[in-house]
PDB file of C-alpha atoms and ligand atoms in Angstrom:
ATOM      1  CA  UNK A  17      -1.205 -14.601  -9.418  1.00 96.00           C
ATOM      2  CA  UNK A  18       0.666 -13.094  -6.045  1.00 98.00           C
ATOM      3  CA  UNK A  19       1.627 -10.070  -6.142  1.00 98.00           C
ATOM      4  CA  UNK A  20       3.686  -7.613  -3.922  1.00 98.00           C
ATOM      5  CA  UNK A  21       3.533  -3.925  -4.380  1.00 98.00           C
ATOM      6  CA  UNK A  22       6.770  -1.955  -2.898  1.00 98.00           C
ATOM      7  CA  UNK A  23       6.883   2.014  -2.896  1.00 97.00           C
ATOM      8  CA  UNK A  24       7.057   4.971  -1.062  1.00 97.00           C
ATOM      9  CA  UNK A  25       3.895   6.301   0.765  1.00 97.00           C
ATOM     10  CA  UNK A  26       2.519   8.241  -1.654  1.00 96.00           C
ATOM     11  CA  UNK A  27       3.601   6.019  -4.864  1.00 97.00           C
ATOM     12  CA  UNK A  28       0.504   4.823  -6.127  1.00 97.00           C
ATOM     13  CA  UNK A  29       0.391   1.530  -4.289  1.00 98.00           C
ATOM     14  CA  UNK A  30      -3.506   1.574  -2.917  1.00 96.00           C
ATOM     15  CA  UNK A  31      -3.941   3.007  -6.894  1.00 96.00           C
ATOM     16  CA  UNK A  32      -2.821   0.681  -8.966  1.00 97.00           C
ATOM     17  CA  UNK A  33      -3.790  -2.036  -6.189  1.00 97.00           C
ATOM     18  CA  UNK A  34      -7.108  -1.023  -7.087  1.00 95.00           C
ATOM     19  CA  UNK A  35      -7.308  -1.271 -10.544  1.00 96.00           C
ATOM     20  CA  UNK A  36      -5.161  -4.402 -10.604  1.00 97.00           C
ATOM     21  CA  UNK A  37      -7.884  -6.523  -8.644  1.00 96.00           C
ATOM     22  CA  UNK A  38     -10.597  -5.109 -11.077  1.00 93.00           C
ATOM     23  CA  UNK A  39      -8.486  -6.176 -14.408  1.00 94.00           C
ATOM     24  CA  UNK A  40      -7.291  -9.702 -12.491  1.00 96.00           C
ATOM     25  CA  UNK A  41      -9.713 -10.543 -10.376  1.00 97.00           C
ATOM     26  CA  UNK A  42      -7.820 -11.209  -7.109  1.00 98.00           C
ATOM     27  CA  UNK A  43      -7.879  -9.498  -3.738  1.00 98.00           C
ATOM     28  CA  UNK A  44      -6.638  -6.082  -2.930  1.00 97.00           C
ATOM     29  CA  UNK A  45      -4.811  -6.595   0.832  1.00 98.00           C
ATOM     30  CA  UNK A  46      -4.089  -3.827   1.937  1.00 98.00           C
ATOM     31  CA  UNK A  47      -2.680  -3.854   5.727  1.00 98.00           C
ATOM     32  CA  UNK A  48      -2.645   0.212   6.342  1.00 97.00           C
ATOM     33  CA  UNK A  49      -6.839  -0.497   5.504  1.00 96.00           C
ATOM     34  CA  UNK A  50      -7.238  -3.025   7.813  1.00 97.00           C
ATOM     35  CA  UNK A  51      -5.815  -0.917  10.622  1.00 97.00           C
ATOM     36  CA  UNK A  52      -7.952   2.226   9.543  1.00 96.00           C
ATOM     37  CA  UNK A  53     -11.302   0.023   9.397  1.00 95.00           C
ATOM     38  CA  UNK A  54      -9.987  -1.641  12.934  1.00 97.00           C
ATOM     39  CA  UNK A  55      -9.527   2.101  14.140  1.00 96.00           C
ATOM     40  CA  UNK A  56     -12.435   3.342  12.847  1.00 94.00           C
ATOM     41  CA  UNK A  57     -14.830   0.878  14.223  1.00 96.00           C
ATOM     42  CA  UNK A  58     -12.937   0.727  17.700  1.00 97.00           C
ATOM     43  CA  UNK A  59     -11.379  -2.908  17.989  1.00 98.00           C
ATOM     44  CA  UNK A  60      -9.141  -3.800  20.386  1.00 98.00           C
ATOM     45  CA  UNK A  61      -6.487  -3.753  17.142  1.00 97.00           C
ATOM     46  CA  UNK A  62      -7.653  -0.406  15.792  1.00 97.00           C
ATOM     47  CA  UNK A  63      -6.960   1.093  19.659  1.00 97.00           C
ATOM     48  CA  UNK A  64      -3.502  -0.983  19.882  1.00 97.00           C
ATOM     49  CA  UNK A  65      -2.149   0.684  16.344  1.00 97.00           C
ATOM     50  CA  UNK A  66      -3.853   4.543  17.052  1.00 96.00           C
ATOM     51  CA  UNK A  67      -1.011   6.268  17.852  1.00 96.00           C
ATOM     52  CA  UNK A  68       1.587   3.957  15.703  1.00 97.00           C
ATOM     53  CA  UNK A  69       0.260   5.105  13.207  1.00 96.00           C
ATOM     54  CA  UNK A  70      -0.942   8.856  13.736  1.00 95.00           C
ATOM     55  CA  UNK A  71       3.268   9.022  14.691  1.00 95.00           C
ATOM     56  CA  UNK A  72       4.368   7.611  10.890  1.00 96.00           C
ATOM     57  CA  UNK A  73       5.462   4.961  12.380  1.00 97.00           C
ATOM     58  CA  UNK A  74       5.701   0.998  11.247  1.00 98.00           C
ATOM     59  CA  UNK A  75       2.726  -1.319  13.985  1.00 98.00           C
ATOM     60  CA  UNK A  76       4.860  -4.174  15.789  1.00 98.00           C
ATOM     61  CA  UNK A  77       5.786  -7.079  13.028  1.00 98.00           C
ATOM     62  CA  UNK A  78       4.196  -9.596  14.562  1.00 97.00           C
ATOM     63  CA  UNK A  79       0.959  -8.355  14.659  1.00 98.00           C
ATOM     64  CA  UNK A  80       1.337  -7.321  10.796  1.00 98.00           C
ATOM     65  CA  UNK A  81       2.940 -10.737  10.125  1.00 98.00           C
ATOM     66  CA  UNK A  82      -0.341 -12.718  11.770  1.00 98.00           C
ATOM     67  CA  UNK A  83      -2.627 -10.689  10.569  1.00 97.00           C
ATOM     68  CA  UNK A  84      -1.327 -11.351   6.994  1.00 98.00           C
ATOM     69  CA  UNK A  85      -0.908 -14.993   7.704  1.00 97.00           C
ATOM     70  CA  UNK A  86      -4.863 -15.026   8.368  1.00 97.00           C
ATOM     71  CA  UNK A  87      -5.598 -12.968   5.650  1.00 97.00           C
ATOM     72  CA  UNK A  88      -3.816 -14.873   3.056  1.00 97.00           C
ATOM     73  CA  UNK A  89      -5.632 -18.479   4.047  1.00 96.00           C
ATOM     74  CA  UNK A  90      -9.276 -17.494   3.329  1.00 98.00           C
ATOM     75  CA  UNK A  91     -10.396 -18.653  -0.181  1.00 98.00           C
ATOM     76  CA  UNK A  92     -10.386 -15.062  -2.120  1.00 97.00           C
ATOM     77  CA  UNK A  93      -6.732 -15.751  -2.507  1.00 98.00           C
ATOM     78  CA  UNK A  94      -6.436 -18.686  -3.642  1.00 96.00           C
ATOM     79  CA  UNK A  95      -5.790 -17.813  -7.076  1.00 96.00           C
ATOM     80  CA  UNK A  96      -3.581 -15.073  -6.103  1.00 97.00           C
ATOM     81  CA  UNK A  97      -4.018 -11.312  -4.707  1.00 98.00           C
ATOM     82  CA  UNK A  98      -2.266  -7.957  -4.566  1.00 98.00           C
ATOM     83  CA  UNK A  99      -0.169  -6.886  -0.844  1.00 98.00           C
ATOM     84  CA  UNK A 100      -0.673  -3.409  -1.106  1.00 98.00           C
ATOM     85  CA  UNK A 101       2.028  -2.222   2.342  1.00 97.00           C
ATOM     86  CA  UNK A 102       3.101  -5.862   3.308  1.00 98.00           C
ATOM     87  CA  UNK A 103       6.040  -6.315   3.659  1.00 98.00           C
ATOM     88  CA  UNK A 104       7.668  -3.673   4.601  1.00 98.00           C
ATOM     89  CA  UNK A 105      10.254  -4.955   6.582  1.00 98.00           C
ATOM     90  CA  UNK A 106      12.989  -7.225   6.420  1.00 98.00           C
ATOM     91  CA  UNK A 107      11.255  -9.561   9.023  1.00 98.00           C
ATOM     92  CA  UNK A 108       7.905  -9.447   7.327  1.00 98.00           C
ATOM     93  CA  UNK A 109       9.809 -10.172   3.984  1.00 98.00           C
ATOM     94  CA  UNK A 110      11.089 -13.089   5.382  1.00 98.00           C
ATOM     95  CA  UNK A 111       8.323 -14.331   7.276  1.00 98.00           C
ATOM     96  CA  UNK A 112       6.148 -14.308   3.915  1.00 98.00           C
ATOM     97  CA  UNK A 113       8.548 -16.485   1.967  1.00 96.00           C
ATOM     98  CA  UNK A 114       8.763 -19.135   4.674  1.00 97.00           C
ATOM     99  CA  UNK A 115       4.496 -18.815   4.418  1.00 95.00           C
ATOM    100  CA  UNK A 116       4.234 -19.150   0.852  1.00 93.00           C
ATOM    101  CA  UNK A 117       5.705 -18.120  -2.340  1.00 95.00           C
ATOM    102  CA  UNK A 118       5.107 -14.399  -4.395  1.00 97.00           C
ATOM    103  CA  UNK A 119       5.278 -14.072  -8.453  1.00 97.00           C
ATOM    104  CA  UNK A 120       6.963 -10.681  -8.404  1.00 97.00           C
ATOM    105  CA  UNK A 121       7.026  -7.834  -5.845  1.00 98.00           C
ATOM    106  CA  UNK A 122       6.364  -4.694  -8.284  1.00 98.00           C
ATOM    107  CA  UNK A 123       8.439  -1.555  -7.167  1.00 98.00           C
ATOM    108  CA  UNK A 124       6.770   1.540  -7.468  1.00 98.00           C
ATOM    109  CA  UNK A 125       9.580   4.506  -8.719  1.00 97.00           C
ATOM    110  CA  UNK A 126       8.494   7.973  -7.441  1.00 96.00           C
ATOM    111  CA  UNK A 127      10.662  11.071  -6.890  1.00 93.00           C
ATOM    112  CA  UNK A 128      10.341  12.703  -3.166  1.00 88.00           C
ATOM    113  CA  UNK A 129       8.550  15.819  -4.880  1.00 89.00           C
ATOM    114  CA  UNK A 130       5.926  13.602  -6.519  1.00 93.00           C
ATOM    115  CA  UNK A 131       5.077  11.655  -3.028  1.00 93.00           C
ATOM    116  CA  UNK A 132       4.752  15.245  -1.479  1.00 91.00           C
ATOM    117  CA  UNK A 133       2.268  16.299  -3.898  1.00 92.00           C
ATOM    118  CA  UNK A 134       0.192  13.548  -4.342  1.00 94.00           C
ATOM    119  CA  UNK A 135       0.330  12.547  -0.540  1.00 94.00           C
ATOM    120  CA  UNK A 136      -0.726  16.574   0.472  1.00 92.00           C
ATOM    121  CA  UNK A 137      -3.670  16.155  -2.533  1.00 93.00           C
ATOM    122  CA  UNK A 138      -4.959  12.969  -1.512  1.00 95.00           C
ATOM    123  CA  UNK A 139      -8.430  12.868  -0.309  1.00 96.00           C
ATOM    124  CA  UNK A 140      -9.709   8.971   1.114  1.00 95.00           C
ATOM    125  CA  UNK A 141     -13.183   7.096   0.978  1.00 95.00           C
ATOM    126  CA  UNK A 142     -13.399   5.344   4.614  1.00 93.00           C
ATOM    127  CA  UNK A 143     -16.272   3.214   3.078  1.00 93.00           C
ATOM    128  CA  UNK A 144     -14.553   1.780   0.139  1.00 92.00           C
ATOM    129  CA  UNK A 145     -11.018   2.580   0.743  1.00 91.00           C
ATOM    130  CA  UNK A 146     -11.513   4.839  -2.845  1.00 92.00           C
ATOM    131  CA  UNK A 147      -7.849   6.636  -3.334  1.00 94.00           C
ATOM    132  CA  UNK A 148      -8.117   9.822  -4.942  1.00 95.00           C
ATOM    133  CA  UNK A 149      -6.262  13.331  -5.887  1.00 95.00           C
ATOM    134  CA  UNK A 150      -7.868  16.913  -5.481  1.00 95.00           C
ATOM    135  CA  UNK A 151      -6.803  17.674  -9.220  1.00 93.00           C
ATOM    136  CA  UNK A 152      -9.482  15.334 -10.405  1.00 93.00           C
ATOM    137  CA  UNK A 153     -12.159  15.657  -7.968  1.00 93.00           C
ATOM    138  CA  UNK A 154     -12.944  19.302  -8.392  1.00 87.00           C
ATOM    139  CA  UNK A 155     -14.956  20.080  -5.460  1.00 87.00           C
ATOM    140  CA  UNK A 156     -16.784  17.048  -4.746  1.00 92.00           C
ATOM    141  CA  UNK A 157     -16.472  15.842  -1.494  1.00 94.00           C
ATOM    142  CA  UNK A 158     -17.947  13.147  -1.605  1.00 97.00           C
ATOM    143  CA  UNK A 159     -16.993   9.539  -3.214  1.00 97.00           C
ATOM    144  CA  UNK A 160     -17.254   9.035  -7.024  1.00 95.00           C
ATOM    145  CA  UNK A 161     -17.182   5.517  -6.413  1.00 94.00           C
ATOM    146  CA  UNK A 162     -19.486   5.088  -3.610  1.00 97.00           C
ATOM    147  CA  UNK A 163     -21.331   8.303  -2.780  1.00 97.00           C
ATOM    148  CA  UNK A 164     -19.341   8.087   0.843  1.00 97.00           C
ATOM    149  CA  UNK A 165     -18.149  11.468   2.387  1.00 97.00           C
ATOM    150  CA  UNK A 166     -14.405  11.827   1.237  1.00 97.00           C
ATOM    151  CA  UNK A 167     -11.848  12.709   4.378  1.00 95.00           C
ATOM    152  CA  UNK A 168      -7.795  13.691   4.374  1.00 95.00           C
ATOM    153  CA  UNK A 169      -6.372  10.976   6.171  1.00 94.00           C
ATOM    154  CA  UNK A 170      -5.185  11.658   9.823  1.00 91.00           C
ATOM    155  CA  UNK A 171      -1.513  10.497   8.475  1.00 94.00           C
ATOM    156  CA  UNK A 172      -1.346  13.285   5.668  1.00 94.00           C
ATOM    157  CA  UNK A 173      -0.073  16.062   8.180  1.00 92.00           C
ATOM    158  CA  UNK A 174       3.450  17.265   6.612  1.00 89.00           C
ATOM    159  CA  UNK A 175       5.012  15.980   9.605  1.00 91.00           C
ATOM    160  CA  UNK A 176       3.288  12.512   9.620  1.00 93.00           C
ATOM    161  CA  UNK A 177       4.623  12.541   6.299  1.00 93.00           C
ATOM    162  CA  UNK A 178       8.276  13.476   6.740  1.00 92.00           C
ATOM    163  CA  UNK A 179       8.174  10.717   9.238  1.00 95.00           C
ATOM    164  CA  UNK A 180       6.454   8.119   7.116  1.00 95.00           C
ATOM    165  CA  UNK A 181       9.229   8.923   4.416  1.00 95.00           C
ATOM    166  CA  UNK A 182      11.980   8.923   7.137  1.00 96.00           C
ATOM    167  CA  UNK A 183      11.095   5.255   8.371  1.00 97.00           C
ATOM    168  CA  UNK A 184      10.423   4.147   4.514  1.00 97.00           C
ATOM    169  CA  UNK A 185      13.728   5.112   4.023  1.00 97.00           C
ATOM    170  CA  UNK A 186      15.166   3.668   6.590  1.00 98.00           C
ATOM    171  CA  UNK A 187      13.372   0.328   6.888  1.00 98.00           C
ATOM    172  CA  UNK A 188      11.186  -0.692   4.087  1.00 98.00           C
ATOM    173  CA  UNK A 189      13.976   0.986   0.940  1.00 97.00           C
ATOM    174  CA  UNK A 190      15.849  -2.289   1.373  1.00 98.00           C
ATOM    175  CA  UNK A 191      13.251  -5.082   0.076  1.00 98.00           C
ATOM    176  CA  UNK A 192      14.097  -3.968  -2.851  1.00 98.00           C
ATOM    177  CA  UNK A 193      17.246  -5.339  -2.942  1.00 98.00           C
ATOM    178  CA  UNK A 194      15.596  -8.847  -0.586  1.00 98.00           C
ATOM    179  CA  UNK A 195      13.383  -9.070  -3.541  1.00 98.00           C
ATOM    180  CA  UNK A 196      16.046  -8.699  -6.235  1.00 98.00           C
ATOM    181  CA  UNK A 197      18.370 -11.201  -4.933  1.00 98.00           C
ATOM    182  CA  UNK A 198      15.242 -13.889  -5.238  1.00 97.00           C
ATOM    183  CA  UNK A 199      15.222 -13.066  -8.628  1.00 97.00           C
ATOM    184  CA  UNK A 200      11.378 -11.299  -8.121  1.00 98.00           C
ATOM    185  CA  UNK A 201      11.835  -7.246  -8.845  1.00 98.00           C
ATOM    186  CA  UNK A 202      10.186  -5.359 -11.249  1.00 98.00           C
ATOM    187  CA  UNK A 203      11.075  -1.918 -11.035  1.00 98.00           C
ATOM    188  CA  UNK A 204       8.292   0.140 -12.876  1.00 98.00           C
ATOM    189  CA  UNK A 205       8.649   4.169 -13.432  1.00 98.00           C
ATOM    190  CA  UNK A 206       5.686   5.384 -11.387  1.00 98.00           C
ATOM    191  CA  UNK A 207       5.860   8.946 -12.346  1.00 96.00           C
ATOM    192  CA  UNK A 208       3.191   9.945 -14.422  1.00 95.00           C
ATOM    193  CA  UNK A 209      -0.300  10.011 -14.979  1.00 95.00           C
ATOM    194  CA  UNK A 210      -2.284   6.940 -13.491  1.00 96.00           C
ATOM    195  CA  UNK A 211      -3.273   5.320 -16.617  1.00 97.00           C
ATOM    196  CA  UNK A 212       0.469   5.654 -17.799  1.00 98.00           C
ATOM    197  CA  UNK A 213       1.581   4.067 -14.777  1.00 98.00           C
ATOM    198  CA  UNK A 214      -0.794   1.824 -14.679  1.00 98.00           C
ATOM    199  CA  UNK A 215      -0.111   0.564 -18.343  1.00 98.00           C
ATOM    200  CA  UNK A 216       3.695   0.668 -17.647  1.00 98.00           C
ATOM    201  CA  UNK A 217       2.293  -1.998 -14.797  1.00 98.00           C
ATOM    202  CA  UNK A 218       0.799  -4.169 -17.013  1.00 97.00           C
ATOM    203  CA  UNK A 219       3.094  -4.445 -19.840  1.00 97.00           C
ATOM    204  CA  UNK A 220       6.266  -5.437 -16.701  1.00 96.00           C
ATOM    205  CA  UNK A 221       3.512  -8.322 -15.652  1.00 95.00           C
ATOM    206  CA  UNK A 222       3.116  -9.654 -19.038  1.00 91.00           C
ATOM    207  CA  UNK A 223       6.388 -10.292 -19.098  1.00 84.00           C
TER     208      UNK A 223
HETATM  209  P1  AP5 B 323      -0.147   2.615   4.010  1.00 95.20           P
HETATM  210  O1  AP5 B 323      -1.708   3.009   4.241  1.00 95.20           O
HETATM  211  O2  AP5 B 323       0.013   1.640   3.714  1.00 95.20           O
HETATM  212  O3  AP5 B 323       0.489   3.971   3.759  1.00 95.20           O
HETATM  213  P2  AP5 B 323       1.578   4.107   3.058  1.00 95.20           P
HETATM  214  O4  AP5 B 323       1.978   3.251   2.490  1.00 95.20           O
HETATM  215  O5  AP5 B 323       2.413   5.018   3.600  1.00 95.20           O
HETATM  216  O6  AP5 B 323       1.264   4.741   1.674  1.00 95.20           O
HETATM  217  P3  AP5 B 323      -0.305   5.397   0.844  1.00 95.20           P
HETATM  218  O7  AP5 B 323      -1.267   4.682   1.445  1.00 95.20           O
HETATM  219  O8  AP5 B 323      -0.088   6.896   1.526  1.00 95.20           O
HETATM  220  O9  AP5 B 323       0.406   5.250  -0.586  1.00 95.20           O
HETATM  221  P4  AP5 B 323       0.210   4.984  -1.467  1.00 95.20           P
HETATM  222  O10 AP5 B 323       1.143   4.275  -2.368  1.00 95.20           O
HETATM  223  O11 AP5 B 323      -0.775   3.546  -1.387  1.00 95.20           O
HETATM  224  O12 AP5 B 323      -0.602   5.683  -2.922  1.00 95.20           O
HETATM  225  P5  AP5 B 323      -1.861   5.894  -2.734  1.00 95.20           P
HETATM  226  O13 AP5 B 323      -1.999   5.142  -4.511  1.00 95.20           O
HETATM  227  O14 AP5 B 323      -3.240   6.495  -1.873  1.00 95.20           O
HETATM  228  O15 AP5 B 323      -0.106   2.419   5.818  1.00 95.20           O
HETATM  229  C1  AP5 B 323      -0.272   3.563   6.786  1.00 95.20           C
HETATM  230  C2  AP5 B 323       0.660   2.866   8.490  1.00 95.20           C
HETATM  231  O16 AP5 B 323      -0.021   1.556   8.336  1.00 95.20           O
HETATM  232  C3  AP5 B 323       1.613   2.751   8.859  1.00 95.20           C
HETATM  233  O17 AP5 B 323       2.194   4.493   8.376  1.00 95.20           O
HETATM  234  C4  AP5 B 323       1.566   2.020   9.411  1.00 95.20           C
HETATM  235  O18 AP5 B 323       1.575   2.807  10.413  1.00 95.20           O
HETATM  236  C5  AP5 B 323       0.407   1.082   9.136  1.00 95.20           C
HETATM  237  N1  AP5 B 323       1.150  -0.036   8.257  1.00 95.20           N
HETATM  238  C6  AP5 B 323       0.548  -0.476   7.044  1.00 95.20           C
HETATM  239  N2  AP5 B 323       1.205  -1.636   6.828  1.00 95.20           N
HETATM  240  C7  AP5 B 323       1.966  -2.071   7.643  1.00 95.20           C
HETATM  241  C8  AP5 B 323       2.515  -2.829   7.615  1.00 95.20           C
HETATM  242  N3  AP5 B 323       3.153  -4.014   6.307  1.00 95.20           N
HETATM  243  N4  AP5 B 323       4.012  -3.069   8.532  1.00 95.20           N
HETATM  244  C9  AP5 B 323       3.852  -2.276   9.639  1.00 95.20           C
HETATM  245  N5  AP5 B 323       2.472  -0.505  10.098  1.00 95.20           N
HETATM  246  C10 AP5 B 323       2.077  -1.215   8.639  1.00 95.20           C
HETATM  247  O19 AP5 B 323      -1.471   7.620  -3.976  1.00 95.20           O
HETATM  248  C11 AP5 B 323      -1.623   8.997  -3.536  1.00 95.20           C
HETATM  249  C12 AP5 B 323      -2.169  10.331  -4.007  1.00 95.20           C
HETATM  250  O20 AP5 B 323      -1.423   9.910  -5.306  1.00 95.20           O
HETATM  251  C13 AP5 B 323      -3.246   9.509  -3.704  1.00 95.20           C
HETATM  252  O21 AP5 B 323      -4.308  10.820  -4.189  1.00 95.20           O
HETATM  253  C14 AP5 B 323      -3.690   9.385  -5.649  1.00 95.20           C
HETATM  254  O22 AP5 B 323      -4.515   9.802  -6.506  1.00 95.20           O
HETATM  255  C15 AP5 B 323      -2.456   9.889  -6.485  1.00 95.20           C
HETATM  256  N6  AP5 B 323      -1.689   9.259  -7.586  1.00 95.20           N
HETATM  257  C16 AP5 B 323      -1.733   7.892  -7.122  1.00 95.20           C
HETATM  258  N7  AP5 B 323      -1.043   7.606  -8.623  1.00 95.20           N
HETATM  259  C17 AP5 B 323      -0.975   8.328  -9.233  1.00 95.20           C
HETATM  260  C18 AP5 B 323      -0.651   8.520 -10.804  1.00 95.20           C
HETATM  261  N8  AP5 B 323       0.387   7.982 -11.613  1.00 95.20           N
HETATM  262  N9  AP5 B 323      -0.657  10.211 -10.899  1.00 95.20           N
HETATM  263  C19 AP5 B 323      -1.055  10.988  -9.990  1.00 95.20           C
HETATM  264  N10 AP5 B 323      -1.754  11.162  -9.303  1.00 95.20           N
HETATM  265  C20 AP5 B 323      -1.836   9.641  -8.643  1.00 95.20           C
HETATM  266 MG1   MG B 324      -2.547   3.088   0.161  1.00 95.20          MG
HETATM  267 ZN1   ZN B 325     -16.361   5.077  -1.602  1.00 95.20          ZN
END
């Protein structure tokens, strides 16, 4: 299955993609994680995207499209994949449409208030890309999955979150209509606990 996860920052794309990837046995492709890995390793791409990501803006389409195209032709994508955070502009969606046919775009519909709560308590593991929330971590400072040191993402500052939400409304929100017109949109209520939302996604995918 070729699945896109759509949704605002903090809607739960990464959390749901990680669960789907182990259940469906297809890779999670997160452009945000790819950029963060390059940033950490100080690659030319990492240096190029550093300030853009810190500001909450989008990395230019031509860079992102190229990266995803190269990733989707890798052998592990042969039976499908879960795109987490791509596409996020009409240009990216059109480039993907021209390149491969996806099965569905799952839109995680979440209230703004919930998004802010989720992002302000998020903890991230740079080693395995695990995503957690202080509400379930207690005092833990290390990753429950791999033992890595948990961090607060640089773009989870209040100011950058506000900018990311603005960018989402302006540039990414129109993708909902794009996939609706193609008859590929599935909207899922993304409010509620992780297991509840995940169950809704699985039920929607079965249909
Ligand atoms: P990216 O990393 O994709 O960030 P984002 O889209 O802003 O989304 P987030 O990762 O913040 O949220 P999420 O929906 O994954 O939520 P999560 O599961 O973590 O992109 C970062 C940057 O990279 C962009 O700003 C841009 O600069 C660049 N970039 C990336 N892709 C690009 C592209 N295609 N084009 C151009 N630029 C690009 O959950 C959030 C929190 O909530 C966690 O703490 C989690 O534990 C908790 N949580 C999740 N679900 C639930 C639930 N159901 N109940 C309770 N808590 C929950
Ligand atoms: Mg994410
Ligand atoms: Zn980890």
